[in-house]
Amino acid sequence: MTRARRADHLRAGPVALVAAGGAVGTALRAGIGLLVHPIGGFPVAIFGINIVGAFVLGMLLQALTARGPDTGRRRTLRLLLGTGVLGGFTTYSALSSDSAVLLTSGGVALALGYGLATVVLGALASWAGIALGAALGSPEGRDRMPVDSDASGDPR
C-alpha cells in the first residue's frame, strides 16, 4: 500500500521555508519603509517595493519554469524566494490601506493614481521580469548563469 504524498501546505518543511523567506522579505520591506519616506503624501517605498517585487517574481518563476518541473531545488527556491521572500516583501494590503488613507484625507486623485499606477506598472514589471527570466532560461541564457542540478537528474 502506498501513501499519497501530503500537499506542501500540510508539511512542516515547505511551511518553514515559506515562513523563513517571509520573515526576510518582511524585514526588507520594513527596513525600506523606515528609510524611504512618502513624498507629497505618495507612499514611494511601498510603490517601489511592489513594482520591484513584481519584476523579480516574474523573472524568478519564469527562470525556474524554463529549467524544468517544479521539483527538488526548483521547488525549494520557489517556496523560499517566490512565496516566502517576495510574498513578504510585496504588500498589496499596504497599497489598499495607503489608498484608503489618501482617499479619506482628501487625496482622491493621488489615491486613484497610486492604485492605478501600482497595478499597471506592476503588471508591466511582471511581464518584463518574465521576459528576462525566459531569456535567462534559454539555452544561451543558461550558459551565462549558474544553474542548479537537482536530484531529478535534469542536466539543466
XYZ file of N, CA, C and O in Angstrom:
624
model
N 0.850 -1.183 0.000
C 0.000 0.000 0.000
C 0.892 1.242 0.000
O 1.809 1.357 0.786
N 0.634 2.138 -0.918
C 1.430 3.363 -0.976
C 0.649 4.509 -0.344
O -0.575 4.574 -0.433
N 1.407 5.356 0.288
C 0.792 6.543 0.894
C 0.879 7.703 -0.075
O 1.901 7.907 -0.712
N -0.183 8.415 -0.180
C -0.181 9.611 -1.025
C 0.677 10.678 -0.369
O 0.696 10.805 0.855
N 1.406 11.410 -1.187
C 2.242 12.484 -0.680
C 1.354 13.621 -0.208
O 0.426 14.020 -0.909
N 1.658 14.122 0.975
C 0.875 15.249 1.510
C 1.214 16.517 0.738
O 2.329 16.717 0.289
N 0.252 17.349 0.605
C 0.452 18.636 -0.070
C 1.464 19.477 0.700
O 1.603 19.344 1.919
N 2.196 20.335 -0.030
C 3.227 21.158 0.591
C 2.700 21.982 1.761
O 3.389 22.156 2.756
N 1.491 22.507 1.625
C 0.985 23.371 2.691
C 0.614 22.578 3.953
O 0.282 23.173 4.974
N 0.717 21.241 3.897
C 0.443 20.416 5.066
C 1.720 19.805 5.647
O 1.659 19.053 6.613
N 2.876 20.113 5.070
C 4.134 19.555 5.542
C 4.981 20.646 6.190
O 5.001 21.785 5.745
N 5.701 20.269 7.240
C 6.469 21.245 8.023
C 7.599 21.880 7.215
O 7.840 23.093 7.333
N 8.316 21.113 6.401
C 9.459 21.646 5.662
C 9.087 22.788 4.729
O 9.668 23.886 4.834
N 8.145 22.578 3.826
C 7.761 23.684 2.937
C 7.175 24.882 3.694
O 7.449 26.038 3.342
N 6.413 24.614 4.725
C 5.847 25.715 5.513
C 6.967 26.510 6.184
O 6.946 27.751 6.206
N 7.992 25.816 6.681
C 9.123 26.503 7.315
C 9.895 27.339 6.295
O 10.346 28.448 6.615
N 10.053 26.819 5.066
C 10.730 27.596 4.016
C 9.984 28.894 3.731
O 10.577 29.969 3.642
N 8.688 28.793 3.568
C 7.880 29.976 3.272
C 7.930 30.958 4.451
O 8.075 32.166 4.259
N 7.859 30.436 5.663
C 7.895 31.307 6.845
C 9.243 32.018 6.958
O 9.295 33.228 7.240
N 10.330 31.269 6.738
C 11.667 31.885 6.829
C 11.829 32.944 5.743
O 12.311 34.054 6.013
N 11.441 32.617 4.526
C 11.524 33.592 3.444
C 10.631 34.788 3.703
O 11.020 35.934 3.461
N 9.440 34.540 4.203
C 8.514 35.635 4.507
C 9.072 36.571 5.566
O 8.898 37.791 5.471
N 9.769 36.012 6.550
C 10.379 36.860 7.589
C 11.449 37.761 6.978
O 11.526 38.959 7.305
N 12.254 37.208 6.076
C 13.303 38.006 5.421
C 12.673 39.093 4.549
O 13.066 40.260 4.608
N 11.691 38.719 3.741
C 11.042 39.691 2.863
C 10.348 40.802 3.638
O 10.427 41.975 3.277
N 9.696 40.430 4.715
C 9.003 41.426 5.537
C 10.000 42.363 6.206
O 9.767 43.581 6.285
N 11.126 41.812 6.667
C 12.163 42.652 7.287
C 12.745 43.624 6.262
O 12.980 44.804 6.579
N 12.973 43.143 5.037
C 13.468 44.038 3.977
C 12.483 45.168 3.709
O 12.863 46.336 3.599
N 11.209 44.814 3.605
C 10.181 45.831 3.353
C 10.119 46.839 4.492
O 10.041 48.052 4.266
N 10.186 46.342 5.722
C 10.132 47.244 6.875
C 11.341 48.179 6.893
O 11.208 49.372 7.183
N 12.521 47.630 6.575
C 13.726 48.458 6.536
C 13.626 49.546 5.482
O 13.966 50.704 5.737
N 13.161 49.188 4.320
C 12.996 50.184 3.246
C 11.952 51.223 3.656
O 12.131 52.420 3.439
N 10.892 50.761 4.299
C 9.856 51.683 4.759
C 10.368 52.692 5.779
O 9.889 53.820 5.847
N 11.349 52.279 6.564
C 11.936 53.201 7.542
C 12.866 54.210 6.878
O 13.017 55.332 7.352
N 13.501 53.800 5.790
C 14.481 54.664 5.130
C 13.867 55.593 4.079
O 14.386 56.686 3.846
N 12.818 55.150 3.439
C 12.217 55.924 2.339
C 10.859 56.443 2.801
O 9.945 55.670 3.078
N 10.749 57.738 2.870
C 9.527 58.364 3.369
C 8.637 58.819 2.210
O 9.127 59.076 1.109
N 7.345 58.932 2.466
C 6.439 59.409 1.419
C 6.860 60.790 0.907
O 7.408 61.607 1.643
N 6.601 61.002 -0.368
C 6.896 62.295 -0.989
C 5.571 62.921 -1.394
O 4.855 62.369 -2.239
N 5.242 64.029 -0.784
C 3.975 64.696 -1.077
C 2.779 63.810 -0.792
O 1.776 63.896 -1.487
N 2.905 62.947 0.191
C 1.825 62.035 0.544
C 1.844 60.733 -0.253
O 1.119 59.788 0.056
N 2.669 60.678 -1.301
C 2.746 59.474 -2.141
C 3.653 58.450 -1.468
O 4.834 58.731 -1.217
N 3.147 57.262 -1.189
C 3.947 56.233 -0.493
C 4.976 55.590 -1.433
O 4.777 54.497 -1.953
N 6.077 56.280 -1.609
C 7.115 55.879 -2.560
C 7.673 54.491 -2.238
O 7.892 53.675 -3.138
N 7.912 54.227 -0.971
C 8.532 52.951 -0.587
C 7.654 51.774 -0.984
O 8.120 50.832 -1.639
N 6.404 51.803 -0.614
C 5.504 50.683 -0.924
C 5.302 50.568 -2.430
O 5.275 49.469 -2.987
N 5.195 51.702 -3.101
C 5.053 51.696 -4.559
C 6.255 50.997 -5.200
O 6.106 50.069 -6.005
N 7.456 51.410 -4.828
C 8.669 50.807 -5.391
C 8.811 49.340 -5.029
O 9.210 48.514 -5.866
N 8.503 49.019 -3.798
C 8.588 47.626 -3.343
C 7.678 46.733 -4.199
O 8.086 45.654 -4.639
N 6.467 47.161 -4.426
C 5.533 46.334 -5.197
C 5.960 46.204 -6.663
O 5.814 45.130 -7.253
N 6.519 47.251 -7.226
C 6.956 47.173 -8.621
C 8.189 46.272 -8.735
O 8.249 45.383 -9.588
N 9.155 46.490 -7.884
C 10.370 45.657 -7.911
C 10.025 44.195 -7.605
O 10.522 43.274 -8.267
N 9.167 43.983 -6.630
C 8.774 42.617 -6.282
C 8.074 41.911 -7.436
O 8.313 40.725 -7.681
N 7.225 42.623 -8.169
C 6.540 42.033 -9.318
C 7.544 41.637 -10.388
O 7.451 40.558 -10.985
N 8.533 42.501 -10.629
C 9.564 42.201 -11.626
C 10.367 40.967 -11.224
O 10.544 40.029 -12.012
N 10.853 40.953 -10.017
C 11.711 39.849 -9.560
C 10.924 38.542 -9.505
O 11.434 37.487 -9.894
N 9.675 38.597 -9.072
C 8.868 37.378 -9.020
C 8.622 36.824 -10.424
O 8.744 35.614 -10.645
N 8.318 37.691 -11.379
C 8.138 37.236 -12.754
C 9.402 36.587 -13.291
O 9.359 35.514 -13.906
N 10.537 37.220 -13.041
C 11.815 36.688 -13.518
C 12.132 35.348 -12.855
O 12.513 34.382 -13.522
N 11.957 35.289 -11.553
C 12.275 34.063 -10.816
C 11.427 32.890 -11.288
O 11.955 31.818 -11.606
N 10.122 33.092 -11.347
C 9.239 31.984 -11.709
C 9.464 31.531 -13.145
O 9.449 30.328 -13.434
N 9.698 32.476 -14.051
C 9.950 32.087 -15.438
C 11.277 31.354 -15.564
O 11.377 30.355 -16.275
N 12.305 31.841 -14.886
C 13.612 31.178 -14.958
C 13.530 29.769 -14.375
O 14.116 28.833 -14.926
N 12.798 29.601 -13.280
C 12.651 28.262 -12.698
C 11.845 27.352 -13.613
O 12.193 26.186 -13.803
N 10.780 27.870 -14.187
C 9.946 27.077 -15.090
C 10.732 26.631 -16.316
O 10.584 25.496 -16.773
N 11.574 27.503 -16.830
C 12.351 27.174 -18.025
C 13.362 26.072 -17.761
O 13.849 25.441 -18.695
N 13.694 25.862 -16.507
C 14.710 24.867 -16.177
C 14.140 23.490 -15.870
O 14.893 22.561 -15.613
N 12.823 23.361 -15.863
C 12.254 22.037 -15.649
C 11.090 22.049 -14.689
O 10.604 23.111 -14.298
N 10.628 20.862 -14.327
C 9.444 20.755 -13.472
C 9.690 21.314 -12.072
O 10.833 21.440 -11.625
N 8.610 21.619 -11.407
C 8.650 22.216 -10.069
C 8.939 21.125 -9.026
O 8.060 20.714 -8.275
N 10.181 20.665 -9.031
C 10.599 19.624 -8.094
C 11.985 19.965 -7.546
O 12.671 20.828 -8.076
N 12.372 19.293 -6.500
C 13.726 19.416 -5.957
C 14.102 20.839 -5.603
O 13.344 21.564 -4.966
N 15.289 21.241 -6.044
C 15.795 22.582 -5.723
C 14.926 23.691 -6.309
O 14.805 24.760 -5.728
N 14.363 23.438 -7.478
C 13.494 24.471 -8.076
C 12.289 24.728 -7.180
O 11.902 25.875 -6.957
N 11.688 23.689 -6.649
C 10.550 23.873 -5.745
C 11.005 24.579 -4.459
O 10.341 25.489 -3.971
N 12.146 24.174 -3.956
C 12.667 24.812 -2.742
C 12.889 26.303 -2.979
O 12.498 27.139 -2.154
N 13.510 26.647 -4.124
C 13.748 28.062 -4.438
C 12.436 28.819 -4.618
O 12.304 29.960 -4.174
N 11.477 28.181 -5.288
C 10.185 28.852 -5.494
C 9.508 29.146 -4.157
O 9.004 30.253 -3.928
N 9.508 28.146 -3.274
C 8.846 28.348 -1.981
C 9.592 29.377 -1.128
O 8.972 30.262 -0.524
N 10.920 29.254 -1.068
C 11.700 30.158 -0.214
C 11.710 31.587 -0.757
O 11.392 32.537 -0.033
N 12.067 31.728 -2.040
C 12.231 33.071 -2.610
C 10.931 33.655 -3.160
O 10.635 34.828 -2.927
N 10.189 32.849 -3.912
C 8.969 33.364 -4.530
C 7.851 33.571 -3.526
O 7.413 34.705 -3.283
N 7.408 32.470 -2.942
C 6.293 32.572 -1.996
C 6.733 33.263 -0.709
O 6.013 34.116 -0.186
N 7.915 32.917 -0.210
C 8.369 33.460 1.071
C 8.886 34.886 0.980
O 8.211 35.837 1.392
N 10.103 35.045 0.442
C 10.752 36.372 0.449
C 9.905 37.397 -0.312
O 9.596 38.470 0.217
N 9.538 37.074 -1.549
C 8.802 38.070 -2.336
C 7.366 38.230 -1.864
O 6.793 39.313 -1.989
N 6.803 37.164 -1.307
C 5.469 37.291 -0.713
C 5.487 38.207 0.506
O 4.558 38.979 0.736
N 6.550 38.130 1.292
C 6.681 39.012 2.455
C 7.123 40.412 2.063
O 6.790 41.394 2.728
N 7.884 40.504 0.993
C 8.408 41.800 0.547
C 7.310 42.670 -0.060
O 7.160 43.832 0.295
N 6.551 42.098 -0.976
C 5.488 42.884 -1.607
C 4.294 42.986 -0.665
O 4.108 42.158 0.211
N 3.519 44.016 -0.867
C 2.399 44.225 0.049
C 1.262 44.971 -0.627
O 1.277 46.192 -0.715
N 0.336 44.203 -1.108
C -0.834 44.843 -1.688
C -1.852 45.222 -0.612
O -2.735 46.032 -0.863
N -1.700 44.705 0.587
C -2.550 45.188 1.675
C -2.144 46.607 2.062
O -2.995 47.439 2.391
N -0.843 46.919 2.013
C -0.403 48.293 2.276
C -0.870 49.224 1.166
O -1.222 50.379 1.429
N -0.883 48.737 -0.073
C -1.448 49.533 -1.176
C -2.887 49.898 -0.855
O -3.297 51.049 -1.000
N -3.628 48.923 -0.396
C -5.032 49.159 -0.072
C -5.184 50.154 1.076
O -5.965 51.108 0.984
N -4.428 49.945 2.144
C -4.575 50.848 3.299
C -4.037 52.241 2.975
O -4.627 53.242 3.394
N -2.928 52.332 2.227
C -2.408 53.648 1.835
C -3.428 54.386 0.954
O -3.619 55.597 1.096
N -4.051 53.643 0.043
C -5.072 54.260 -0.814
C -6.243 54.757 0.016
O -6.773 55.851 -0.223
N -6.648 53.976 1.004
C -7.748 54.384 1.874
C -7.397 55.640 2.654
O -8.227 56.547 2.799
N -6.164 55.707 3.153
C -5.723 56.899 3.892
C -5.733 58.110 2.977
O -6.194 59.195 3.360
N -5.224 57.934 1.755
C -5.217 59.053 0.806
C -6.638 59.494 0.468
O -6.924 60.691 0.391
N -7.533 58.540 0.284
C -8.922 58.878 -0.029
C -9.593 59.639 1.107
O -10.273 60.642 0.884
N -9.408 59.171 2.321
C -10.080 59.807 3.458
C -9.452 61.139 3.833
O -10.088 61.947 4.502
N -8.226 61.382 3.383
C -7.591 62.670 3.693
C -7.756 63.672 2.549
O -7.111 64.717 2.544
N -8.597 63.317 1.586
C -8.895 64.270 0.518
C -8.025 64.138 -0.706
O -8.158 64.926 -1.641
N -7.153 63.177 -0.733
C -6.264 63.000 -1.888
C -6.820 61.992 -2.877
O -6.159 61.000 -3.184
N -8.018 62.265 -3.379
C -8.695 61.305 -4.257
C -7.871 61.050 -5.520
O -7.644 59.885 -5.897
N -7.390 62.094 -6.170
C -6.619 61.918 -7.403
C -5.329 61.155 -7.121
O -4.935 60.260 -7.882
N -4.686 61.501 -6.024
C -3.442 60.810 -5.661
C -3.715 59.339 -5.361
O -2.967 58.452 -5.782
N -4.788 59.072 -4.631
C -5.145 57.685 -4.294
C -5.441 56.878 -5.553
O -4.963 55.744 -5.708
N -6.213 57.451 -6.459
C -6.539 56.745 -7.696
C -5.295 56.552 -8.569
O -5.090 55.477 -9.143
N -4.466 57.580 -8.647
C -3.230 57.460 -9.422
C -2.293 56.432 -8.827
O -1.683 55.638 -9.553
N -2.200 56.433 -7.520
C -1.345 55.468 -6.824
C -1.821 54.040 -7.085
O -1.029 53.172 -7.465
N -3.091 53.800 -6.920
C -3.632 52.458 -7.132
C -3.492 52.006 -8.576
O -3.043 50.898 -8.859
N -3.850 52.882 -9.494
C -3.774 52.539 -10.912
C -2.331 52.334 -11.362
O -2.004 51.353 -12.050
N -1.450 53.233 -10.957
C -0.043 53.114 -11.355
C 0.580 51.842 -10.775
O 1.366 51.169 -11.449
N 0.227 51.511 -9.556
C 0.790 50.297 -8.949
C 0.357 49.056 -9.715
O 1.177 48.185 -10.013
N -0.910 48.981 -10.054
C -1.411 47.788 -10.755
C -0.853 47.728 -12.177
O -0.347 46.682 -12.618
N -0.903 48.842 -12.906
C -0.447 48.835 -14.307
C 1.070 48.623 -14.383
O 1.555 47.755 -15.121
N 1.814 49.401 -13.612
C 3.271 49.241 -13.654
C 3.700 47.900 -13.062
O 4.698 47.314 -13.507
N 2.962 47.409 -12.089
C 3.265 46.082 -11.531
C 3.081 44.996 -12.578
O 3.903 44.080 -12.690
N 2.021 45.103 -13.373
C 1.803 44.126 -14.450
C 2.907 44.227 -15.497
O 3.422 43.211 -15.964
N 3.279 45.450 -15.856
C 4.364 45.622 -16.834
C 5.695 45.118 -16.284
O 6.482 44.488 -17.006
N 5.944 45.384 -15.028
C 7.185 44.908 -14.403
C 7.210 43.388 -14.365
O 8.243 42.763 -14.619
N 6.084 42.789 -14.054
C 5.996 41.329 -14.041
C 6.274 40.775 -15.437
O 7.034 39.814 -15.600
N 5.682 41.400 -16.447
C 5.900 40.976 -17.831
C 7.385 41.110 -18.194
O 7.964 40.211 -18.812
N 8.000 42.221 -17.819
C 9.427 42.415 -18.115
C 10.267 41.360 -17.387
O 11.236 40.836 -17.948
N 9.902 41.051 -16.162
C 10.622 40.013 -15.428
C 10.471 38.650 -16.082
O 11.433 37.883 -16.161
N 9.279 38.349 -16.561
C 9.051 37.077 -17.267
C 9.909 37.030 -18.528
O 10.530 36.005 -18.832
N 9.964 38.144 -19.260
C 10.786 38.178 -20.477
C 12.257 37.961 -20.147
O 12.949 37.199 -20.829
N 12.731 38.605 -19.100
C 14.127 38.406 -18.710
C 14.359 36.975 -18.226
O 15.367 36.354 -18.560
N 13.413 36.450 -17.459
C 13.528 35.067 -16.990
C 13.546 34.083 -18.145
O 14.282 33.096 -18.125
N 12.754 34.363 -19.187
C 12.752 33.490 -20.366
C 14.096 33.562 -21.078
O 14.621 32.540 -21.530
N 14.655 34.774 -21.165
C 15.965 34.912 -21.811
C 17.034 34.180 -21.004
O 17.896 33.512 -21.569
N 16.959 34.285 -19.691
C 17.932 33.583 -18.847
C 17.716 32.072 -18.891
O 18.650 31.311 -18.714
N 16.475 31.646 -19.137
C 16.169 30.223 -19.196
C 16.439 29.617 -20.562
O 16.405 28.410 -20.716
N 16.706 30.469 -21.560
C 17.004 29.950 -22.899
C 18.367 29.264 -22.864
O 19.162 29.495 -21.959
N 18.655 28.436 -23.848
C 19.962 27.767 -23.858
C 21.126 28.755 -23.777
O 22.106 28.504 -23.091
N 21.013 29.897 -24.447
C 22.083 30.896 -24.383
C 22.180 31.505 -22.989
O 23.259 31.726 -22.461
N 21.012 31.766 -22.391
C 20.988 32.343 -21.047
C 21.512 31.382 -20.004
O 22.183 31.776 -19.063
N 21.215 30.112 -20.172
C 21.697 29.111 -19.217
C 23.211 29.042 -19.194
O 23.811 28.762 -18.179
N 23.828 29.294 -20.348
C 25.285 29.254 -20.403
C 25.896 30.397 -19.613
O 27.036 30.314 -19.164
N 25.134 31.477 -19.432
C 25.647 32.650 -18.719
C 25.354 32.628 -17.233
O 25.879 33.413 -16.487
N 24.462 31.767 -16.808
C 24.003 31.794 -15.424
C 24.202 30.428 -14.775
O 23.863 29.411 -15.364
N 24.751 30.387 -13.549
C 24.888 29.102 -12.881
C 23.515 28.493 -12.633
O 22.567 29.191 -12.311
N 23.402 27.211 -12.816
C 22.120 26.531 -12.736
C 22.202 25.408 -11.716
O 23.237 24.783 -11.554
N 21.067 25.174 -11.074
C 21.028 24.068 -10.130
C 20.977 22.755 -10.888
O 20.509 22.670 -11.994
N 21.465 21.744 -10.287
C 21.327 20.398 -10.844
C 20.730 19.558 -9.736
O 21.424 18.930 -8.973
N 19.406 19.597 -9.656
C 18.752 18.939 -8.542
C 18.742 17.428 -8.705
O 19.232 16.886 -9.677
N 18.144 16.782 -7.751
C 18.183 15.329 -7.697
C 17.362 14.672 -8.793
O 17.413 13.460 -8.957
N 16.599 15.434 -9.578
C 15.765 14.830 -10.607
C 16.582 14.295 -11.772
O 16.059 13.597 -12.625
N 17.857 14.609 -11.824
C 18.683 14.143 -12.907
C 18.628 15.045 -14.128
O 19.233 14.754 -15.143
N 17.911 16.129 -14.016
C 17.807 17.078 -15.113
C 19.162 17.760 -15.279
O 19.649 18.401 -14.367
N 19.794 17.634 -16.455
C 21.119 18.219 -16.629
C 21.113 19.737 -16.698
O 22.146 20.357 -16.648
N 19.905 20.362 -16.826
C 19.870 21.826 -16.909
C 20.180 22.404 -15.623
O 20.039 22.831 -14.745
